[in-house]
XYZ file of C-alpha atoms in Angstrom:
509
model
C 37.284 -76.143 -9.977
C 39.978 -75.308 -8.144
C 40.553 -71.951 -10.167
C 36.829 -71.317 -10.030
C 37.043 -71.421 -5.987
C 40.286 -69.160 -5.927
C 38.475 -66.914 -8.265
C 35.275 -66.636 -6.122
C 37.541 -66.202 -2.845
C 39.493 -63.340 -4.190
C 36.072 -61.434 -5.533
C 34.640 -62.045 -1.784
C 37.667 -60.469 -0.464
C 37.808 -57.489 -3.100
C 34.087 -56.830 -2.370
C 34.945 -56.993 1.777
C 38.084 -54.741 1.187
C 36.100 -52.182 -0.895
C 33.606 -52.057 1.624
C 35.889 -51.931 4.467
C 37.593 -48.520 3.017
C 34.282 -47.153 1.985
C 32.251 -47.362 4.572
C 31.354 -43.641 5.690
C 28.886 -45.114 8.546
C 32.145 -47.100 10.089
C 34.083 -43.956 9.801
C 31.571 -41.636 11.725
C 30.899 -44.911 14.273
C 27.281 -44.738 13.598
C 24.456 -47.408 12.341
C 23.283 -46.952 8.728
C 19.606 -46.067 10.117
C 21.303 -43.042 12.123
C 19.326 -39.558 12.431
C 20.299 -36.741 10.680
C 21.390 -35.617 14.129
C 23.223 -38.619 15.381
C 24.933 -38.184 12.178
C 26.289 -34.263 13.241
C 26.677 -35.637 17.144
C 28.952 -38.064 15.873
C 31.001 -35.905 13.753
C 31.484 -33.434 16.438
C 32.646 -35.621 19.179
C 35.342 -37.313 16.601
C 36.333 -34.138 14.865
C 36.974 -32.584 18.105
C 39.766 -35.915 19.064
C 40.796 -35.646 14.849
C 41.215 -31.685 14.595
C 44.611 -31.290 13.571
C 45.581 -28.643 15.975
C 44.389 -30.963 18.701
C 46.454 -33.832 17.553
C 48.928 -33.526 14.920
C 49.461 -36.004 11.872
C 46.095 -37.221 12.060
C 45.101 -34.737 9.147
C 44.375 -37.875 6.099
C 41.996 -39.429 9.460
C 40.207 -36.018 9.562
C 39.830 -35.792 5.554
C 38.298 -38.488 5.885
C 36.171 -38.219 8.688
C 35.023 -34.892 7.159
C 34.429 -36.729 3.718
C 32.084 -38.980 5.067
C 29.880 -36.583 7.234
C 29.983 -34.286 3.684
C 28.187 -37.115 2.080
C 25.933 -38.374 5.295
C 24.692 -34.661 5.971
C 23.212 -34.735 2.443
C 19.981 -36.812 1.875
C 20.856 -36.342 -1.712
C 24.192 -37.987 -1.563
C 23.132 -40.177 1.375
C 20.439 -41.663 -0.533
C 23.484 -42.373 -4.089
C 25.715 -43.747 -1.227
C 23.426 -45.983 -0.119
C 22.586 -47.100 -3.595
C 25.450 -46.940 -5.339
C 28.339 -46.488 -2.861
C 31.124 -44.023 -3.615
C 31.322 -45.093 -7.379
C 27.369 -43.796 -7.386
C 29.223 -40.614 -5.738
C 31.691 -40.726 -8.537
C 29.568 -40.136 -11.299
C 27.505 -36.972 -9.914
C 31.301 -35.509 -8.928
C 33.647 -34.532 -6.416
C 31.250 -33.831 -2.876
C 31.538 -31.609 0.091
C 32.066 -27.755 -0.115
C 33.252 -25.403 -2.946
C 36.918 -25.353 -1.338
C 37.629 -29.115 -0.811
C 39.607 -30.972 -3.801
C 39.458 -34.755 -4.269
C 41.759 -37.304 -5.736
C 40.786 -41.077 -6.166
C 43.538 -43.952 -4.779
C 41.969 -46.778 -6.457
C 37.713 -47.310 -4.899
C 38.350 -44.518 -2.598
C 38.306 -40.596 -2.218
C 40.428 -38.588 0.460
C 40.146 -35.242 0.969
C 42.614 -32.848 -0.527
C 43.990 -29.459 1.707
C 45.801 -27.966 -1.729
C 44.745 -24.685 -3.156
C 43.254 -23.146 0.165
C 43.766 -22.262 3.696
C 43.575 -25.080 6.048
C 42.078 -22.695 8.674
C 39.127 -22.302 6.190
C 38.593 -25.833 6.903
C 37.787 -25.989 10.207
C 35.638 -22.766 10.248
C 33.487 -24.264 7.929
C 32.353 -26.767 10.384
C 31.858 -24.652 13.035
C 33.212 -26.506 15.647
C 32.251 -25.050 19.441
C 35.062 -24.204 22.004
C 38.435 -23.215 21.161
C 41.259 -25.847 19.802
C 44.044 -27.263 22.248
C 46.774 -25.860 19.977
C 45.787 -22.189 21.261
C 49.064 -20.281 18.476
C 46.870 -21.412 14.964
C 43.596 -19.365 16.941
C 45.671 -17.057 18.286
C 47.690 -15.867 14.435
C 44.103 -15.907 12.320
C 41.241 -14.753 15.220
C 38.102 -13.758 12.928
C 38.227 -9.660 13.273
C 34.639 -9.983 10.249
C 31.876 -8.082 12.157
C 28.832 -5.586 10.666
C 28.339 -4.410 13.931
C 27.645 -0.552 13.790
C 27.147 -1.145 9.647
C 24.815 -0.754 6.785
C 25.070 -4.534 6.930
C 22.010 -6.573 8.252
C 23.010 -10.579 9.091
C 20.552 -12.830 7.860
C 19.663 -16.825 7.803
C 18.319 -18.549 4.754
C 14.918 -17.872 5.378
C 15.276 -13.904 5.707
C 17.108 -13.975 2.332
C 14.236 -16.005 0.928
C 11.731 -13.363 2.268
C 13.630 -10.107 1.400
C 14.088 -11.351 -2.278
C 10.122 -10.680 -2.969
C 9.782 -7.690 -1.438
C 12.569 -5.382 -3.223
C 12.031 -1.501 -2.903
C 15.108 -0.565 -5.459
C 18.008 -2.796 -4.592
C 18.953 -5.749 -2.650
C 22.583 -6.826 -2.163
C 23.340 -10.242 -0.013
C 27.170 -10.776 0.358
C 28.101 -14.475 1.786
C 31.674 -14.959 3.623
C 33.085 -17.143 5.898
C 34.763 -15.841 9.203
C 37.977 -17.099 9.608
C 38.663 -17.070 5.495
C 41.639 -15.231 4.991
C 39.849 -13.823 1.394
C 37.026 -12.954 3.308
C 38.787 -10.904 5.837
C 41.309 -9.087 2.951
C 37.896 -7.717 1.410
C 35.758 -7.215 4.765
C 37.349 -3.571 4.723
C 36.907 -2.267 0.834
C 33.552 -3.946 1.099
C 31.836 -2.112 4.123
C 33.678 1.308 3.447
C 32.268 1.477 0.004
C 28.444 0.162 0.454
C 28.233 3.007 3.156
C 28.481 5.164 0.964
C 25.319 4.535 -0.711
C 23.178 4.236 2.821
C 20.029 4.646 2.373
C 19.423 3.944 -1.400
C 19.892 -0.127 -1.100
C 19.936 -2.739 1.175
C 22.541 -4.943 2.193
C 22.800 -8.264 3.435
C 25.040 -10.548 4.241
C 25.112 -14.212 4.954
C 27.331 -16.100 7.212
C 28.527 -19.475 5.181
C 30.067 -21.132 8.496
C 26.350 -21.143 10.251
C 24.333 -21.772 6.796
C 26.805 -23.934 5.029
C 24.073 -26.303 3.644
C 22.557 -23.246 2.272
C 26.071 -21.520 0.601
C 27.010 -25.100 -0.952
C 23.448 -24.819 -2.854
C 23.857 -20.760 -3.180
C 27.236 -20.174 -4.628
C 30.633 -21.722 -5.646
C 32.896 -19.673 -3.331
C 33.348 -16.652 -0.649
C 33.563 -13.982 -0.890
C 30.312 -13.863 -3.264
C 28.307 -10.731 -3.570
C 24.688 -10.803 -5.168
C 22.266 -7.824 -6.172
C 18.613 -8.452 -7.046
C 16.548 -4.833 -7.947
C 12.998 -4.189 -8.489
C 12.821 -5.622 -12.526
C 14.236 -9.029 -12.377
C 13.679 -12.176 -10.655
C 17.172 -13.452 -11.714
C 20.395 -11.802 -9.664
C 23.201 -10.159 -10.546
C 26.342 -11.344 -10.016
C 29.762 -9.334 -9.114
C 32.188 -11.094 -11.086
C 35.403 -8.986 -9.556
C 37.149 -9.588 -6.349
C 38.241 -5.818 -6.142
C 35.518 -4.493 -3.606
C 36.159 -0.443 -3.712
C 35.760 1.197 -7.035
C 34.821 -1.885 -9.254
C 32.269 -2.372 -6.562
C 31.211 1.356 -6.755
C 30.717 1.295 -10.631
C 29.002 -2.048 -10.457
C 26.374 -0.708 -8.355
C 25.791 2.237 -10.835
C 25.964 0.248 -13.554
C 22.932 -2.030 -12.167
C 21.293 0.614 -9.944
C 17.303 0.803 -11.152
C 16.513 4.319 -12.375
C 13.865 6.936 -13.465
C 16.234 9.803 -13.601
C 16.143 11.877 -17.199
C 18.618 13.268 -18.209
C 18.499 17.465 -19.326
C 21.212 18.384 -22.225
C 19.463 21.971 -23.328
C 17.563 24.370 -22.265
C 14.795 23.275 -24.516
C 14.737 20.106 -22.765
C 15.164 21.983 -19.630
C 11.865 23.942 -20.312
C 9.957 21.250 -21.518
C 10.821 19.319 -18.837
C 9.650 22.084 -15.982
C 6.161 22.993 -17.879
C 4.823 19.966 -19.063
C 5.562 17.172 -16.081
C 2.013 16.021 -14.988
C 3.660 15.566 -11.691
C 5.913 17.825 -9.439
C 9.520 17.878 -10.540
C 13.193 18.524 -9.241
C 16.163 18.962 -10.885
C 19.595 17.985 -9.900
C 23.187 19.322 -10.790
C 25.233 16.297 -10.379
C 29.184 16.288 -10.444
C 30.424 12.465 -9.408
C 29.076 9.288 -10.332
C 28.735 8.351 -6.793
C 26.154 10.591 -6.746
C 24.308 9.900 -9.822
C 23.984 6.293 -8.304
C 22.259 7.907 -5.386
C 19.856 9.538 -7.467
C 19.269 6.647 -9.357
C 17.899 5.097 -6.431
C 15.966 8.403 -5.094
C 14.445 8.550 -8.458
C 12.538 5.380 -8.112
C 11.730 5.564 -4.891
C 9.255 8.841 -5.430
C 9.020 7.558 -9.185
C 4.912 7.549 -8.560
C 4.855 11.332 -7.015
C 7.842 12.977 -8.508
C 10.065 13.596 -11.537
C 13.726 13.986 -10.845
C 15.524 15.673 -13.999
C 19.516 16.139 -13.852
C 21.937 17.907 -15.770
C 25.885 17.211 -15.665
C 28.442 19.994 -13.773
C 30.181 19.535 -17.165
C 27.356 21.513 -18.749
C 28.090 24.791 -17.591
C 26.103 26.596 -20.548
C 22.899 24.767 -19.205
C 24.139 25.117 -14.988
C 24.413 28.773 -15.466
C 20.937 29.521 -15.607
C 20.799 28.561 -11.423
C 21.699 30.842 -8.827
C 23.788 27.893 -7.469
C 26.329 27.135 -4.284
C 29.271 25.220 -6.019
C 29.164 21.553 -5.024
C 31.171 18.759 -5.177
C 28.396 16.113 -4.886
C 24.635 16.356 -6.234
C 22.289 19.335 -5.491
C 18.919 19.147 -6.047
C 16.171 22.504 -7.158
C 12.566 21.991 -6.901
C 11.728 24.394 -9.664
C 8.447 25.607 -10.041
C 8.469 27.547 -13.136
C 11.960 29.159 -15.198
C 11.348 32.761 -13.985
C 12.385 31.327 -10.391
C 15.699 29.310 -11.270
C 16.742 30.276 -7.515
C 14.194 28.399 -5.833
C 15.155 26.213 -2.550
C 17.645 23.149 -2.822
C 19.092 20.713 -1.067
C 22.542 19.066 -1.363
C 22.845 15.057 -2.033
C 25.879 13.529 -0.060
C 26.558 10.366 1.146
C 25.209 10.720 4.771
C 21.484 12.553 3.886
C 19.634 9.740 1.768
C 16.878 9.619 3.889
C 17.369 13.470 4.968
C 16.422 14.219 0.909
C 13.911 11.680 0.654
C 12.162 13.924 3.265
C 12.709 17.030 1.640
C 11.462 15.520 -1.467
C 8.415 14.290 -0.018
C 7.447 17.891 1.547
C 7.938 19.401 -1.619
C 5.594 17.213 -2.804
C 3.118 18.260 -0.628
C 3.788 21.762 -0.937
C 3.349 21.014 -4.376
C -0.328 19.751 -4.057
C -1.303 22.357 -1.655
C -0.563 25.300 -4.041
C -2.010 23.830 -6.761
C 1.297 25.033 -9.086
C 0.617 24.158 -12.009
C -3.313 23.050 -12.133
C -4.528 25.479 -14.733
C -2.139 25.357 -17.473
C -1.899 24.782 -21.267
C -2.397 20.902 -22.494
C 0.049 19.987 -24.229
C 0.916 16.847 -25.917
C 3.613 15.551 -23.407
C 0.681 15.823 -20.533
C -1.762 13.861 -23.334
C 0.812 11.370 -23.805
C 1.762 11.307 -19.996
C -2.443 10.061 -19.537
C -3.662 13.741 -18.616
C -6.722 13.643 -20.160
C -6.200 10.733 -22.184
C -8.380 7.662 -22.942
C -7.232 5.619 -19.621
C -7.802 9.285 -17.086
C -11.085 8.660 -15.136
C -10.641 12.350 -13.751
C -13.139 14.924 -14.610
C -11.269 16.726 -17.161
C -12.454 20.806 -17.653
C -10.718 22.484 -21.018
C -11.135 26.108 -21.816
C -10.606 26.311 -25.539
C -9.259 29.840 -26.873
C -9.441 31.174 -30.422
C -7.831 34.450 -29.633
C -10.226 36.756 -28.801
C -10.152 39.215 -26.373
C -12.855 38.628 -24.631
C -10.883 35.411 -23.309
C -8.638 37.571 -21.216
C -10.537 37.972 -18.096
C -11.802 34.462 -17.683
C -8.382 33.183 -18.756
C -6.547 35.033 -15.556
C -9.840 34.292 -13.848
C -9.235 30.269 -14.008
C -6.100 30.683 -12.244
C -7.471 31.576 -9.304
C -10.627 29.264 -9.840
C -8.255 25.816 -10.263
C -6.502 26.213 -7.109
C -10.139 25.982 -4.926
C -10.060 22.508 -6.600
C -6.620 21.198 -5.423
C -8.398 18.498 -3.283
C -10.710 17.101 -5.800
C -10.042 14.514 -8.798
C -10.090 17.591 -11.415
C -7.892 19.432 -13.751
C -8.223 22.645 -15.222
C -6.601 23.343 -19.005
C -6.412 25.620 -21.914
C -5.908 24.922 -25.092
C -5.771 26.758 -28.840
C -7.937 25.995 -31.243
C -6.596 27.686 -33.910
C -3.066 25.228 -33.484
C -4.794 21.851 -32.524
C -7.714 21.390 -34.745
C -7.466 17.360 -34.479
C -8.000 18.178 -30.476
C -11.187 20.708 -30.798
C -12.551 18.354 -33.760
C -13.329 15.366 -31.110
C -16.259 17.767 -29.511
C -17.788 18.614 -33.121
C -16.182 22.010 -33.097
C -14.119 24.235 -35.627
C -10.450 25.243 -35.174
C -11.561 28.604 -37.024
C -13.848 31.582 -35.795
C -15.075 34.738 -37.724
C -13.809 38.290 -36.547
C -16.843 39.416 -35.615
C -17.844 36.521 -33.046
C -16.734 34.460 -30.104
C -16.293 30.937 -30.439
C -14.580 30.476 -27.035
C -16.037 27.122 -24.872
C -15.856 25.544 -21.540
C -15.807 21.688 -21.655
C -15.871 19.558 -19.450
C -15.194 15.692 -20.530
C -13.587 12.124 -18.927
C -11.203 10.464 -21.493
C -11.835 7.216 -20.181
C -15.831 7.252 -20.529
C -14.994 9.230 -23.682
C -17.848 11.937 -22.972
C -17.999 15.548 -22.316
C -20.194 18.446 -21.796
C -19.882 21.710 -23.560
C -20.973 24.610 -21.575
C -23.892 26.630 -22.423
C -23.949 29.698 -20.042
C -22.037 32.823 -21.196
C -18.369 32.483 -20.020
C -18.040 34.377 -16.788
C -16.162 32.878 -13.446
C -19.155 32.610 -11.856
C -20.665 30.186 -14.455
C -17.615 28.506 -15.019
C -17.294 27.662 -11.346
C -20.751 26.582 -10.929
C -20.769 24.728 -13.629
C -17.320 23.045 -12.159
C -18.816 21.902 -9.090
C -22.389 20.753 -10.963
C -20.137 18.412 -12.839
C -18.431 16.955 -9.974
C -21.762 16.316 -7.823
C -23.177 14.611 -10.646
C -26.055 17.522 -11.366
C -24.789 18.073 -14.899
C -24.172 15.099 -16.864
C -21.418 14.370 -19.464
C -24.131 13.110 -21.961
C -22.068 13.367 -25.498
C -19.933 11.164 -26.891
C -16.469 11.752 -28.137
C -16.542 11.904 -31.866
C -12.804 10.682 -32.145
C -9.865 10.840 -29.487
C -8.796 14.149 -29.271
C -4.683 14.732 -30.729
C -2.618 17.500 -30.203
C 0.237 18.246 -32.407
C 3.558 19.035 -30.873
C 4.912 22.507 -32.545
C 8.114 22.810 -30.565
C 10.230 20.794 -32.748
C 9.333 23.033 -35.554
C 12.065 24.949 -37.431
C 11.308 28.452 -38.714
C-alpha cells in the first residue's frame, strides 16, 4: 500500500512536471481558447521584451517562446498539440520554419540557432520597430529591393492567380530580407533575368510577410521556381549560382516553336511552303536563342520563326547581312530577295521585335505574298486544304499545256483581290500527283492534242468540290470565285477519296 501510494504520487508529479515544461499556452501567457490573433498579439508583445538584442542571455527564453507560437500559429499542429501534446508533435517531426533545428532534453523541444544566421531569425517574424541594440541593425540593414526591376512583388494570392494564366514563362523567386544568402544572390539574380525582359515574367515572393505560405511552398531561400505554358508541375532551380547556371537553366526550360535551318534545302523549303508568314533569324549566343525561344511562341499562331547558327557560314552567306553579335532577324518573302528588311534581337528590344514582327504580319496579309502558289505536301500536311480546313479551297490543276500560261500568270493577280476573304488560290500538276487529281474522278494523263486543264473549287472538311465548266479564262475563273463564296454555285460532289500528294524533293537522281 504504501509503495502503491508513493508510486501514484510520483506519476501525479511526472504528469504535472511534463505539463508544466510543455505548456506552449503558459509560455505565450494566453488561455487555451485564444484567437488566432490573441495568439500573434501575444507573441509580439513578449518577443519584443525576449529579442536578444533587446536583452541579452535570454536567447533559450526566446527559443522557446518562438517554439510555441510556431506550433499555436498552425491549426494543424495546434489541433496534434492539443491532442497529443508535444509527443503528438514528435511523431509528425521537428516544427517551425525550414531554418530552425530541434533537439529533445527529455519531454521537451528547444529551439536550436546552429547552422544559420541568427539575424535570419528575427526577420522571419517580422517584428515592427527597430531593436534597442541599434550595432546588430546597423552591420546587416536589408539593401534586397526590385525597385526599378523586371521583378514584380507578389502575395500568395497573386502567385495563385498568375500560375493559370502563363503566356510562355513564369518565374517566382522567394527570399527573405535580412538573409545573408538572400542578399549574396540578390545581385547575380536581377542582373541576369534582365536580360531576358520581355520574354518571361518574374516574380518574387517575400518569405518574412508570407511565411505561412513559404513554410508550405518550399524548404529554404533563396528558392527560384519556373512554371511555362505545357505543365502544371514547376520547375525547380536546383543551383545556388544565379548568373550563368541561371542563364542556361532558363534556355534549357524556355518553351519553343523555333526550327531550326541546317541547308539550303531546308532553307527553301522552309520559305515556300509555310502556310503562314515566316522570319528567319541568324543567331550567334545562346542568350539570344533563349529570346527567340520565347518570341517564337508568342506569334506561334501568326508566324513561323526559322533560325540558322553564325557557325554556318555556308548557309549565312546567302544574306546580304550587317555582322552581329546577338540575333538578327529577315522576314523573307521569297529566295530571290535574301536582302529583305531585318531587325536586330538584343537584350533591351523584346517588345520593340515583337512589334516589328507583328507589322510584318500584317504586311504580310495585305499583299497577299504567297496566296496563289503551288500545293504542296508540307501545306497539305500543315491543314491547307486538308480534311479539318473549312476554307473554300480553289485548285487550278495543270497538265502542261500551253494554253495554261495566260490564266496561270492571270491567277496571280486574281488571288490577291481575295486577301480579305476565307479563300486560297493553288496550282497543282497532274501529271506528278495523280493520288491528288484522282479524289475529283480525274486522270493524271492528257492526250497531245487536247486540254485537260480544270478549275476546282472544293472544302476538305465537307469533303466536296465543284469542277468548273466554263472555258478557262480570268473572267470565268473570277466569277466563278465569287459565285462560290456567295453561295450561288454549290459544291454538290463528293470527294471520291482524300486527295495525297507525294513529296518529290527528297528524291535522288
Amino acid at each position: 500500500m504504501y509503495i502503491s501510494f508513493h508510486l501514484y504520487i510520483a506519476v501525479i508529479c511526472s504528469f504535472y512536471i511534463s505539463e508544466a515544461r510543455s505548456d506552449y499556452y503558459s509560455i505565450l501567457g494566453v488561455k487555451k481558447n485564444a484567437t488566432d490573433r490573441e495568439i500573434e498579439k501575444a507573441f509580439r508583445k513578449k518577443a519584443k521584451k525576449l529579442h536578444p538584442d533587446a536583452n541579452p542571455g535570454n536567447e533559450k527564453a526566446f527559443a522557446e517562446l518562438s517554439n510555441a507560437y510556431e506550433v499555436l500559429k498552425d491549426p494543424s499542429k495546434r489541433q496534434t498539440y492539443d491532442m497529443h501534446g508535444e509527443e503528438g508533435l514528435k511523431q509528425e517531426g521537428p516544427q517551425g520554419h525550414p531554418y530552425q533545428h530541434y533537439y529533445g532534453d527529455g519531454g521537451h523541444t528547444f529551439f536550436s540557432f546552429e547552422g544559420f544566421d541568427f539575424d535570419d531569425v528575427f526577420t522571419h517574424f517580422n517584428f515592427g520597430g527597430g531593436s534597442k541594440g541599434g550595432r546588430r541593425e546597423q552591420q546587416f540593414q536589408s539593401n534586397i529591393s526590385f525597385e526599378n526591376t523586371i521583378v514584380e512583388e507578389i502575395c500568395p494570392k497573386t502567385y495563385k492567380n498568375s500560375i493559370k494564366n502563363i503566356r510562355v514563362l513564369n518565374l517566382y523567386y522567394f527570399f527573405m530580407s535580412n538573409s545573408r544568402t538572400c542578399q549574396a544572390a540578390h545581385k547575380g539574380f536581377v542582373d541576369t533575368i534582365t536580360k531576358f525582359k520581355g520574354a518571361l515574367n518574374v516574380y518574387a515572393l517575400n518569405c518574412d510577410k508570407h511565411s505561412n505560405f513559404c513554410n508550405k511552398t518550399v524548404r529554404s531561400v533563396p528558392h527560384l521556381i519556373a512554371h511555362n505554358n505545357t505543365s502544371p508541375d514547376p520547375v525547380v532551380f536546383e543551383n545556388d549560382e544565379y548568373t550563368l547556371k541561371l542563364e542556361i537553366w532558363l534556355h534549357k526550360i524556355m518553351p519553343s516553336e523555333l526550327v531550326e535551318i541546317k541547308d539550303y534545302k531546308h532553307l527553301k523549303d522552309f520559305i515556300e511552303n509555310q502556310p503562314i508568314t515566316h522570319v528567319v533569324s541568324i543567331v550567334k549566343k545562346t542568350l539570344y536563342l533563349t529570346l527567340l525561344k520565347s518570341l517564337s511562341v508568342y506569334v506561334k499562331s501568326k508566324i513561323k520563326i526559322g533560325y540558322i547558327r553564325a557557325s554556318n557560314k555556308e548557309l549565312i552567306s546567302n544574306f546580304n547581312k550587317s555582322r552581329t553579335e546577338t540575333a538578327r532577324l529577315y522576314h523573307i518573302q521569297d529566295l530571290e530577295s535574301m536582302d529583305e528588311k531585318s531587325i536586330e534581337l538584343n537584350s533591351e528590344n523584346f517588345s520593340d521585335v515583337l512589334l516589328w514582327l507583328n507589322l510584318k504580319q500584317n504586311e504580310y496579309k495585305k499583299k497577299g505574298v504567297g496566296t496563289y502558289k503551288e500545293l504542296t505536301k508540307a501545306l497539305l500536311d500543315s491543314g491547307e486544304c486538308g480534311p479539318k480546313d473549312n476554307q473554300f479551297c480553289f485548285i487550278f490543276i495543270k497538265y502542261g499545256n500551253r494554253a495554261e500560261h495566260s490564266l496561270h500568270e492571270e491567277l496571280s493577280n486574281i488571288s490577291k483581290k481575295y486577301i480579305q476573304d476565307a479563300v486560297k488560290i493553288r496550282y497543282i500538276s497532274a501529271a506528278n500527283q495523280h493520288k491528288f487529281v484522282s479524289a475529283f474522278g480525274l486522270s493524271s494523263r492528257c492526250p497531245a492534242y487536247e486540254v485537260c486543264s480544270k478549275f476546282i473549287a472544293f472544302r476538305g472538311k465537307r469533303r466536296k468540290f465543284k469542277i468548273m465548266k466554263s472555258p478557262l479564262t480570268a473572267t470565268n475563273v473570277q466569277k466563278f470565285i465569287d459565285d462560290v463564296i456567295t453561295n450561288l454555285v454549290s459544291l454538290d460532289t463528293i470527294l471520291l477519296h482524300d486527295p495525297r500528294i507525294i513529296d518529290y524533293s527528297n528524291d535522288e537522281f
